[in-house]
Tab-separated table of C-alpha atoms in Angstrom:
chain	number	residue	atom	x	y	z
A	1	MET	CA	-27.305	-1.063	-35.909
A	2	CYS	CA	-24.116	-0.668	-33.920
A	3	THR	CA	-21.769	-1.714	-36.734
A	4	PRO	CA	-22.443	1.243	-39.100
A	5	CYS	CA	-22.084	3.678	-36.197
A	6	CYS	CA	-18.742	2.155	-35.135
A	7	ILE	CA	-17.477	2.380	-38.705
A	8	ALA	CA	-18.567	6.029	-38.892
A	9	GLN	CA	-16.797	6.856	-35.617
A	10	LEU	CA	-13.659	5.065	-36.808
A	11	ALA	CA	-13.709	7.120	-40.018
A	12	CYS	CA	-14.101	10.248	-37.884
A	13	CYS	CA	-11.202	9.424	-35.556
A	14	CYS	CA	-8.733	8.124	-38.140
A	15	GLY	CA	-10.019	9.681	-41.361
A	16	SER	CA	-11.441	12.890	-42.790
A	17	ALA	CA	-15.123	12.075	-42.162
A	18	ALA	CA	-17.159	14.501	-40.076
A	19	CYS	CA	-17.975	13.549	-36.476
A	20	SER	CA	-21.538	12.842	-35.380
A	21	CYS	CA	-23.413	11.200	-32.526
A	22	CYS	CA	-24.483	7.554	-32.696
A	23	CYS	CA	-28.061	8.405	-31.715
A	24	LYS	CA	-30.401	8.685	-34.718
A	25	CYS	CA	-32.852	10.887	-32.796
A	26	CYS	CA	-30.274	13.694	-32.471
A	27	PRO	CA	-30.990	16.663	-34.764
A	28	LYS	CA	-28.827	16.992	-37.859
A	29	ILE	CA	-25.537	18.818	-37.391
A	30	LYS	CA	-23.478	20.901	-39.804
A	31	GLN	CA	-19.933	19.819	-40.529
A	32	SER	CA	-18.534	23.242	-39.620
A	33	THR	CA	-20.394	23.218	-36.293
A	34	GLY	CA	-19.266	19.698	-35.407
A	35	THR	CA	-15.637	20.572	-36.102
A	36	ARG	CA	-15.700	23.623	-33.860
A	37	ILE	CA	-17.435	21.679	-31.082
A	38	MET	CA	-14.693	19.026	-31.184
A	39	TYR	CA	-11.922	21.621	-30.875
A	40	ALA	CA	-13.874	23.283	-28.052
A	41	LEU	CA	-14.024	19.926	-26.233
A	42	TYR	CA	-10.239	19.565	-26.569
A	43	PHE	CA	-9.827	23.081	-25.218
A	44	LEU	CA	-12.211	22.441	-22.326
A	45	LEU	CA	-10.464	19.183	-21.442
A	46	VAL	CA	-7.061	20.883	-21.083
A	47	THR	CA	-8.660	23.784	-19.188
A	48	VAL	CA	-10.171	21.384	-16.648
A	49	LEU	CA	-6.767	19.698	-16.332
A	50	CYS	CA	-5.201	23.095	-15.534
A	51	ALA	CA	-7.851	23.707	-12.871
A	52	VAL	CA	-7.061	20.312	-11.332
A	53	MET	CA	-3.343	21.102	-11.315
A	54	MET	CA	-3.991	24.324	-9.401
A	55	SER	CA	-6.221	22.658	-6.802
A	56	PRO	CA	-4.603	21.394	-3.547
A	57	THR	CA	-7.962	19.803	-2.715
A	58	VAL	CA	-7.738	17.495	-5.729
A	59	GLU	CA	-4.058	16.796	-5.017
A	60	GLN	CA	-4.890	15.724	-1.459
A	61	ALA	CA	-7.780	13.552	-2.694
A	62	LEU	CA	-5.433	11.774	-5.129
A	63	LYS	CA	-2.976	11.061	-2.327
A	64	GLU	CA	-5.680	9.590	-0.107
A	65	ASN	CA	-7.627	7.564	-2.684
A	66	ILE	CA	-5.066	6.271	-5.217
A	67	PRO	CA	-3.095	3.239	-4.008
A	68	PHE	CA	0.699	3.438	-4.329
A	69	TYR	CA	0.473	7.115	-5.281
A	70	ALA	CA	3.932	7.978	-3.943
A	71	GLU	CA	5.513	4.971	-5.696
A	72	PHE	CA	3.868	5.947	-8.979
A	73	CYS	CA	5.205	9.511	-8.732
A	74	GLN	CA	8.729	8.197	-8.175
A	75	THR	CA	8.390	5.769	-11.104
A	76	VAL	CA	7.535	8.566	-13.568
A	77	ASN	CA	10.194	10.886	-12.073
A	78	ALA	CA	7.546	13.446	-11.072
A	79	GLY	CA	9.147	14.240	-7.739
A	80	GLU	CA	7.828	13.665	-4.245
A	81	ASP	CA	4.017	13.345	-4.368
A	82	CYS	CA	4.149	14.459	-8.050
A	83	LYS	CA	5.101	18.026	-7.145
A	84	THR	CA	6.265	18.749	-10.698
A	85	LEU	CA	2.769	17.934	-12.024
A	86	VAL	CA	0.959	20.529	-9.903
A	87	GLY	CA	1.241	24.252	-9.333
A	88	TYR	CA	1.597	27.249	-11.622
A	89	ALA	CA	4.711	25.894	-13.396
A	90	ALA	CA	2.817	22.764	-14.488
A	91	VAL	CA	-0.087	24.889	-15.760
A	92	TYR	CA	2.347	27.047	-17.756
A	93	LYS	CA	3.840	23.944	-19.396
A	94	VAL	CA	0.489	22.335	-20.217
A	95	CYS	CA	-0.914	25.566	-21.659
A	96	PHE	CA	2.319	25.997	-23.616
A	97	GLY	CA	1.640	22.649	-25.259
A	98	MET	CA	-1.986	23.532	-26.024
A	99	ALA	CA	-0.957	26.944	-27.388
A	100	CYS	CA	1.663	25.295	-29.631
A	101	PHE	CA	-0.987	22.835	-30.874
A	102	PHE	CA	-3.391	25.591	-31.932
A	103	PHE	CA	-0.633	27.854	-33.251
A	104	PHE	CA	0.645	25.049	-35.495
A	105	PHE	CA	-2.840	24.544	-36.937
A	106	CYS	CA	-3.170	28.321	-37.359
A	107	ILE	CA	-0.089	28.292	-39.597
A	108	PHE	CA	-1.118	25.013	-41.249
A	109	THR	CA	-4.573	26.263	-42.319
A	110	ILE	CA	-3.607	29.717	-43.641
A	111	ARG	CA	-5.466	30.551	-46.894
A	112	VAL	CA	-7.645	27.434	-46.834
A	113	ASN	CA	-10.753	28.526	-48.768
A	114	ASN	CA	-12.571	25.230	-49.363
A	115	SER	CA	-12.994	21.911	-47.583
A	116	THR	CA	-11.832	19.676	-50.426
A	117	GLY	CA	-8.054	19.965	-49.914
A	118	CYS	CA	-5.851	17.803	-47.727
A	119	ARG	CA	-5.279	20.601	-45.168
A	120	ALA	CA	-9.031	21.064	-44.747
A	121	ALA	CA	-9.412	17.294	-44.348
A	122	VAL	CA	-6.880	17.319	-41.507
A	123	HIS	CA	-8.686	20.269	-39.905
A	124	ASN	CA	-12.110	18.573	-40.071
A	125	GLY	CA	-11.090	14.983	-39.285
A	126	PHE	CA	-8.424	12.657	-37.852
A	127	TRP	CA	-9.594	13.459	-34.316
A	128	LEU	CA	-7.859	10.562	-32.582
A	129	LEU	CA	-4.515	11.453	-34.173
A	130	LYS	CA	-4.977	15.134	-33.251
A	131	PHE	CA	-5.829	14.171	-29.692
A	132	ILE	CA	-2.615	12.164	-29.468
A	133	ALA	CA	-0.722	15.158	-30.892
A	134	LEU	CA	-2.322	17.459	-28.287
A	135	VAL	CA	-1.354	15.115	-25.442
A	136	ALA	CA	2.195	14.911	-26.808
A	137	CYS	CA	2.442	18.722	-26.981
A	138	CYS	CA	1.231	19.118	-23.396
A	139	ALA	CA	3.581	16.408	-22.148
A	140	GLY	CA	6.493	17.872	-24.106
A	141	GLY	CA	6.301	21.075	-22.076
A	142	PHE	CA	7.664	19.184	-19.055
A	143	PHE	CA	10.897	18.364	-20.876
A	144	LEU	CA	11.884	21.924	-21.828
A	145	PRO	CA	15.390	22.994	-20.704
A	146	ASN	CA	16.104	26.139	-18.669
A	147	GLU	CA	12.804	26.028	-16.838
A	148	SER	CA	13.233	29.323	-14.969
A	149	THR	CA	13.995	31.264	-18.166
A	150	PHE	CA	11.099	29.611	-19.985
A	151	LEU	CA	8.620	30.439	-17.218
A	152	GLU	CA	9.754	34.071	-17.068
A	153	VAL	CA	9.518	34.646	-20.841
A	154	TRP	CA	6.299	32.631	-21.262
A	155	ARG	CA	4.645	34.609	-18.455
A	156	TYR	CA	4.975	37.891	-20.379
A	157	ILE	CA	3.920	36.275	-23.662
A	158	GLY	CA	0.863	34.916	-21.867
A	159	ALA	CA	0.036	38.344	-20.431
A	160	VAL	CA	0.151	39.985	-23.879
A	161	GLY	CA	-1.866	37.195	-25.512
A	162	GLY	CA	-4.416	37.147	-22.700
A	163	PHE	CA	-4.981	40.904	-22.946
A	164	ILE	CA	-5.407	40.670	-26.747
A	165	PHE	CA	-7.987	37.936	-26.155
A	166	LEU	CA	-9.828	40.293	-23.787
A	167	LEU	CA	-9.868	42.973	-26.509
A	168	ILE	CA	-11.328	40.503	-29.027
A	169	GLN	CA	-13.969	39.552	-26.465
A	170	LEU	CA	-14.911	43.215	-26.011
A	171	MET	CA	-15.095	43.845	-29.765
A	172	LEU	CA	-17.343	40.805	-30.146
A	173	LEU	CA	-19.618	42.220	-27.475
A	174	VAL	CA	-20.023	45.430	-29.478
A	175	GLU	CA	-20.702	43.413	-32.646
A	176	PHE	CA	-23.219	41.286	-30.743
A	177	ALA	CA	-25.073	44.379	-29.509
A	178	HIS	CA	-25.242	45.922	-32.995
A	179	ARG	CA	-26.452	42.682	-34.542
A	180	TRP	CA	-29.098	42.260	-31.846
A	181	ASN	CA	-30.422	45.770	-32.437
A	182	ALA	CA	-30.347	45.456	-36.244
A	183	ASN	CA	-32.060	42.061	-36.221
A	184	TRP	CA	-34.958	43.049	-33.970
A	185	TYR	CA	-35.307	46.490	-35.559
A	186	SER	CA	-35.750	44.822	-38.967
A	187	GLY	CA	-38.954	43.221	-37.689
A	188	VAL	CA	-40.556	46.552	-36.666
A	189	LYS	CA	-41.873	47.217	-40.182
A	190	TYR	CA	-43.793	43.896	-40.091
A	191	ASN	CA	-44.856	43.746	-36.455
A	192	ARG	CA	-44.811	46.546	-33.878
A	193	LEU	CA	-44.305	43.977	-31.119
A	194	TRP	CA	-40.603	43.894	-32.039
A	195	TYR	CA	-40.404	47.565	-31.117
A	196	ALA	CA	-42.008	46.786	-27.753
A	197	ALA	CA	-39.520	43.959	-27.244
A	198	LEU	CA	-36.610	46.324	-28.003
A	199	ALA	CA	-37.935	48.905	-25.546
A	200	PHE	CA	-38.526	46.300	-22.829
A	201	VAL	CA	-35.057	44.726	-23.140
A	202	THR	CA	-33.412	48.169	-23.194
A	203	LEU	CA	-35.293	49.143	-20.033
A	204	VAL	CA	-34.245	45.905	-18.311
A	205	LEU	CA	-30.582	46.393	-19.274
A	206	PHE	CA	-30.410	49.953	-17.960
A	207	SER	CA	-32.284	48.924	-14.814
A	208	VAL	CA	-29.681	46.233	-14.173
A	209	GLY	CA	-26.901	48.757	-14.812
A	210	VAL	CA	-28.333	51.332	-12.421
A	211	GLY	CA	-29.012	48.628	-9.844
A	212	ALA	CA	-25.389	47.471	-10.110
A	213	VAL	CA	-24.131	51.024	-9.489
A	214	ILE	CA	-26.342	51.321	-6.399
A	215	PHE	CA	-25.270	47.865	-5.161
A	216	MET	CA	-21.560	48.645	-5.520
A	217	GLY	CA	-22.083	52.094	-4.023
A	218	ILE	CA	-23.537	50.477	-0.898
A	219	PHE	CA	-21.274	47.452	-0.432
A	220	TYR	CA	-18.006	48.453	-2.148
A	221	THR	CA	-17.491	51.952	-0.768
A	222	HIS	CA	-16.799	53.176	2.756
A	223	PRO	CA	-16.507	56.687	4.213
A	224	GLU	CA	-13.010	55.993	5.582
A	225	ALA	CA	-11.573	53.630	2.948
A	226	CYS	CA	-11.857	52.277	-0.623
A	227	LEU	CA	-10.946	55.545	-2.356
A	228	LEU	CA	-10.128	53.754	-5.630
A	229	ASN	CA	-13.550	52.101	-5.635
A	230	LYS	CA	-15.287	55.475	-5.314
A	231	ILE	CA	-13.208	57.040	-8.099
A	232	PHE	CA	-13.531	54.179	-10.580
A	233	LEU	CA	-17.224	53.594	-9.896
A	234	GLY	CA	-17.840	57.269	-10.674
A	235	ILE	CA	-15.644	57.182	-13.795
A	236	ASN	CA	-17.182	53.993	-15.207
A	237	GLY	CA	-20.727	55.111	-14.456
A	238	SER	CA	-20.058	58.455	-16.139
A	239	LEU	CA	-18.547	56.761	-19.194
A	240	CYS	CA	-21.639	54.582	-19.550
A	241	LEU	CA	-23.821	57.700	-19.419
A	242	VAL	CA	-21.681	59.431	-22.056
A	243	VAL	CA	-21.828	56.385	-24.350
A	244	SER	CA	-25.615	56.242	-23.991
A	245	LEU	CA	-25.996	59.918	-24.922
A	246	LEU	CA	-23.617	59.552	-27.875
A	247	ALA	CA	-25.558	56.558	-29.222
A	248	ILE	CA	-28.692	58.681	-29.743
A	249	SER	CA	-26.919	61.867	-30.835
A	250	PRO	CA	-27.684	63.155	-34.384
A	251	PHE	CA	-24.043	62.793	-35.460
A	252	ILE	CA	-23.908	59.084	-34.559
A	253	GLN	CA	-27.398	58.523	-35.973
A	254	LYS	CA	-26.192	59.879	-39.326
A	255	LEU	CA	-23.200	57.507	-39.384
A	256	GLN	CA	-25.013	54.523	-37.865
A	257	PRO	CA	-28.780	54.708	-38.584
A	258	ASN	CA	-29.477	51.546	-36.558
A	259	SER	CA	-27.798	52.952	-33.458
A	260	GLY	CA	-30.057	53.116	-30.421
A	261	LEU	CA	-30.107	52.606	-26.670
A	262	LEU	CA	-29.904	48.815	-26.840
A	263	GLN	CA	-26.182	48.842	-27.673
A	264	PRO	CA	-25.127	51.133	-24.778
A	265	GLY	CA	-27.461	49.107	-22.545
A	266	VAL	CA	-25.511	45.921	-23.303
A	267	ILE	CA	-22.192	47.727	-22.870
A	268	THR	CA	-23.352	49.265	-19.572
A	269	VAL	CA	-24.282	45.886	-18.090
A	270	TYR	CA	-20.971	44.359	-19.175
A	271	VAL	CA	-18.941	47.308	-17.852
A	272	MET	CA	-20.753	47.086	-14.521
A	273	TYR	CA	-20.016	43.358	-14.398
A	274	LEU	CA	-16.332	44.027	-15.084
A	275	THR	CA	-16.309	46.775	-12.450
A	276	PHE	CA	-17.881	44.440	-9.896
A	277	SER	CA	-15.403	41.702	-10.854
A	278	ALA	CA	-12.491	44.153	-10.511
A	279	PHE	CA	-13.675	45.307	-7.076
A	280	SER	CA	-14.033	41.668	-6.002
A	281	SER	CA	-10.499	40.949	-7.269
A	282	LYS	CA	-8.889	43.827	-5.374
A	283	PRO	CA	-7.060	42.952	-2.153
A	284	LYS	CA	-9.249	43.479	0.889
A	285	GLU	CA	-8.996	46.698	2.879
A	286	MET	CA	-9.322	46.947	6.654
A	287	VAL	CA	-10.237	49.872	8.899
A	288	VAL	CA	-10.445	50.205	12.670
A	289	ILE	CA	-14.084	50.460	13.773
A	290	ASP	CA	-14.708	50.698	17.536
A	291	GLY	CA	-11.168	49.432	18.191
A	292	VAL	CA	-11.611	46.337	15.993
A	293	ASN	CA	-9.957	45.672	12.604
A	294	THR	CA	-12.860	45.266	10.183
A	295	THR	CA	-12.728	44.215	6.527
A	296	VAL	CA	-14.685	46.642	4.355
A	297	CYS	CA	-15.703	46.890	0.700
A	298	VAL	CA	-16.212	43.153	0.171
A	299	PHE	CA	-18.945	40.995	-1.300
A	300	PRO	CA	-21.602	40.721	1.431
A	301	PHE	CA	-21.759	36.920	1.204
A	302	ASN	CA	-18.001	36.388	1.513
A	303	SER	CA	-18.278	36.359	5.272
A	304	GLY	CA	-20.616	33.394	5.176
A	305	THR	CA	-19.934	29.697	5.357
A	306	GLU	CA	-17.291	27.854	3.374
A	307	SER	CA	-20.004	26.459	1.106
A	308	ASP	CA	-20.964	29.998	0.080
A	309	LYS	CA	-17.388	30.679	-1.009
A	310	LYS	CA	-17.311	27.463	-3.004
A	311	ILE	CA	-20.558	28.399	-4.763
A	312	VAL	CA	-19.232	31.847	-5.661
A	313	THR	CA	-15.919	30.397	-6.884
A	314	GLY	CA	-17.668	27.690	-8.891
A	315	LEU	CA	-19.994	30.229	-10.503
A	316	GLY	CA	-17.051	32.458	-11.378
A	317	THR	CA	-15.204	29.513	-12.934
A	318	VAL	CA	-18.247	28.538	-15.031
A	319	ILE	CA	-18.655	32.144	-16.221
A	320	LEU	CA	-14.959	32.238	-17.135
A	321	PHE	CA	-15.120	29.016	-19.166
A	322	GLY	CA	-18.387	30.109	-20.806
A	323	CYS	CA	-16.942	33.479	-21.869
A	324	VAL	CA	-13.794	31.848	-23.244
A	325	LEU	CA	-15.685	29.228	-25.265
A	326	TYR	CA	-18.227	31.800	-26.529
A	327	SER	CA	-15.453	34.119	-27.684
A	328	CYS	CA	-13.505	31.297	-29.334
A	329	LEU	CA	-16.501	29.899	-31.199
A	330	THR	CA	-18.369	33.065	-32.202
A	331	SER	CA	-15.325	35.107	-33.201
A	332	THR	CA	-14.736	32.795	-36.136
A	333	THR	CA	-18.055	33.192	-37.923
A	334	ARG	CA	-17.841	35.138	-41.157
A	335	ARG	CA	-19.915	38.008	-39.751
A	336	SER	CA	-17.805	38.310	-36.571
A	337	SER	CA	-14.571	37.990	-38.521
A	338	ALA	CA	-15.708	40.902	-40.689
A	339	ALA	CA	-16.415	42.936	-37.560
A	340	LEU	CA	-12.877	42.195	-36.350
A	341	ARG	CA	-11.508	43.169	-39.808
A	342	VAL	CA	-10.146	39.647	-40.341
A	343	CYS	CA	-12.054	39.004	-43.544
A	344	ARG	CA	-14.553	40.812	-45.725
A	345	ASN	CA	-18.156	39.818	-45.240
A	346	THR	CA	-19.769	39.059	-48.595
A	347	GLU	CA	-23.099	37.985	-47.130
A	348	PRO	CA	-26.115	40.172	-47.910
A	349	GLU	CA	-27.145	42.447	-45.088
A	350	THR	CA	-30.757	41.254	-45.101
A	351	GLU	CA	-32.085	40.427	-41.645
A	352	ARG	CA	-35.009	38.265	-40.542
A	353	ALA	CA	-36.090	39.161	-37.018
A	354	ARG	CA	-35.718	36.181	-34.696
A	355	CYS	CA	-35.514	35.707	-30.949
A	356	CYS	CA	-32.487	33.392	-31.269
A	357	PHE	CA	-30.657	35.582	-33.766
A	358	CYS	CA	-27.223	34.328	-32.630
A	359	PHE	CA	-27.729	31.055	-34.478
A	360	GLY	CA	-27.507	30.885	-38.228
A	361	ASP	CA	-30.538	30.831	-40.395
A	362	ASP	CA	-31.218	27.270	-41.446
A	363	THR	CA	-32.985	28.176	-44.680
A	364	GLU	CA	-29.943	27.370	-46.844
A	365	GLU	CA	-29.909	24.107	-48.753
A	366	TYR	CA	-26.877	21.894	-48.204
A	367	ASP	CA	-25.939	18.325	-49.018
A	368	GLU	CA	-26.957	15.938	-46.252
A	369	GLU	CA	-25.339	12.585	-45.615
A	370	GLN	CA	-27.208	9.723	-43.985
A	371	THR	CA	-24.790	8.100	-41.526
A	372	GLY	CA	-26.569	4.810	-41.048
A	373	SER	CA	-27.934	4.522	-37.516
A	374	GLY	CA	-26.232	7.708	-36.348
A	375	GLN	CA	-26.799	11.429	-36.538
A	376	ASN	CA	-27.178	13.013	-39.981
A	377	VAL	CA	-24.389	15.384	-41.038
A	378	VAL	CA	-24.987	18.450	-43.225
A	379	TYR	CA	-21.949	19.267	-45.368
A	380	ASP	CA	-22.197	23.045	-45.513
A	381	GLU	CA	-18.674	23.700	-46.831
A	382	ARG	CA	-18.830	22.026	-50.234
A	383	GLU	CA	-18.470	25.319	-52.109
A	384	GLY	CA	-16.367	27.236	-49.603
A	385	THR	CA	-15.435	27.529	-45.944
A	386	ILE	CA	-17.998	29.005	-43.556
A	387	TYR	CA	-15.328	30.511	-41.279
A	388	SER	CA	-11.617	31.267	-41.321
A	389	TYR	CA	-9.768	28.139	-40.203
A	390	ALA	CA	-6.536	30.012	-39.432
A	391	PHE	CA	-8.261	32.724	-37.383
A	392	PHE	CA	-10.279	30.055	-35.562
A	393	HIS	CA	-7.082	28.412	-34.313
A	394	PHE	CA	-5.482	31.780	-33.578
A	395	VAL	CA	-8.360	32.712	-31.255
A	396	PHE	CA	-7.999	29.373	-29.462
A	397	PHE	CA	-4.258	30.081	-29.199
A	398	LEU	CA	-5.026	33.386	-27.462
A	399	GLY	CA	-7.689	31.663	-25.367
A	400	SER	CA	-5.055	29.182	-24.154
A	401	LEU	CA	-2.893	32.072	-22.953
A	402	TYR	CA	-5.874	33.769	-21.280
A	403	VAL	CA	-6.825	30.586	-19.399
A	404	MET	CA	-3.196	30.121	-18.330
A	405	MET	CA	-2.965	33.643	-16.918
A	406	THR	CA	-6.391	33.512	-15.271
A	407	ALA	CA	-5.854	30.099	-13.646
A	408	THR	CA	-2.517	31.279	-12.199
A	409	ASN	CA	-3.868	34.689	-11.097
A	410	TRP	CA	-1.858	36.593	-13.707
A	411	PHE	CA	1.349	37.911	-12.070
A	412	HIS	CA	0.388	36.845	-8.531
A	413	TYR	CA	0.975	33.134	-9.112
A	414	ASP	CA	2.981	32.232	-5.996
A	415	ASN	CA	0.995	29.874	-3.740
A	416	HIS	CA	-2.131	30.520	-5.816
A	417	LYS	CA	-4.928	27.955	-5.700
A	418	ILE	CA	-7.849	27.474	-8.088
A	419	GLU	CA	-10.161	27.678	-5.047
A	420	LYS	CA	-8.986	31.306	-4.669
A	421	LEU	CA	-9.859	32.253	-8.250
A	422	LEU	CA	-11.994	35.164	-7.041
A	423	ASP	CA	-9.660	36.274	-4.256
A	424	GLY	CA	-7.888	39.600	-4.493
A	425	SER	CA	-4.794	40.633	-6.438
A	426	TRP	CA	-3.835	43.988	-7.929
A	427	SER	CA	-2.861	42.555	-11.323
A	428	VAL	CA	-6.356	41.098	-11.888
A	429	PHE	CA	-7.912	44.351	-10.679
A	430	TRP	CA	-6.017	46.514	-13.177
A	431	VAL	CA	-6.539	44.120	-16.099
A	432	LYS	CA	-10.308	44.161	-15.579
A	433	MET	CA	-10.409	47.910	-14.967
A	434	ALA	CA	-8.476	48.510	-18.197
A	435	SER	CA	-11.032	46.302	-19.992
A	436	CYS	CA	-13.810	48.551	-18.653
A	437	TRP	CA	-12.162	51.644	-20.120
A	438	VAL	CA	-11.592	49.950	-23.479
């Protein structure tokens, strides 16, 4: 049973065959889904490597646990204790290689409309060769001349690309909210329980939003300090209220009949999350209380044990990676691409109410290939591509820049550590606050 699976994996790594798991009990997978998952794994692998490079804790563990670590660093000309392989400069070079990898494939797959051509075969297969190419691109960044000039120019390119990625993420959130409302509202005519579900979820979303405003009003404001927090909390809360009133106004209802309170509810929760994240990213303020310098307007658990800080940092890192991967994968579906004006959506606008509406409807009939003892693969791109290959790689290109800027704390990169991902800096504060207003 192992031989057919090994042959299938060899064809996947060195040929144009679609990738699949060796386990027969795994549910069938679409070719388009498997391809995007493989690119996401490449992206996640490099992202984890960047996190390791920015972590002094990992660097110290390598020194203590790897024999002949200093000799190895001198052998590969990486400097004393491999100093050139850690820090913000190393992250810039590695992300430069990953960005070049995805940008090349963006150019390479322009105007690919079906999966039968040689360019589509390269996009959907040859995973071992592409992995070697990715490693070579990341390693090549360490051999660029004029390092100081490169880092200065690449920093501003990364800032622009990272902010564009944030805008795409926000537009996808709006598209997600509209699709959620339209999908559940389509089930009202068949079952009134969908209307109850819409009302319940809307109530929960606005309750979370109001609770977040109260929470930040208590812990992130102070009578003698944190003036910016008071101003921006009032502005963002007022904007959420205005958006909610506009969504149910007759003028908007005429233009967008499916508009309701669910969409502003989703936007309100996300804006409150961004506001909380911006307040947490702002440098700490101190006031004199009873003759003692006291830090105010901080997360109430930050003053706890070191393990609490590690939990908060780890959770923030997981949320970051999750948002990046979600944006990269969902922005390339045909429906999302139409919402971003990348391509025209020719799918019919019929909706079937489902709880898990984010996933495609599996009612379509596609060719299915039996891969011996392994997982069955559904070839869903025989007649045409399911998503835009070029835009898919372009979003991952922007995601590479966003990860680079986030891991190095945007413009406050000096002496930054991945363990301080949630610590304060003004650049992160203003980027997140600008995202709220957008």
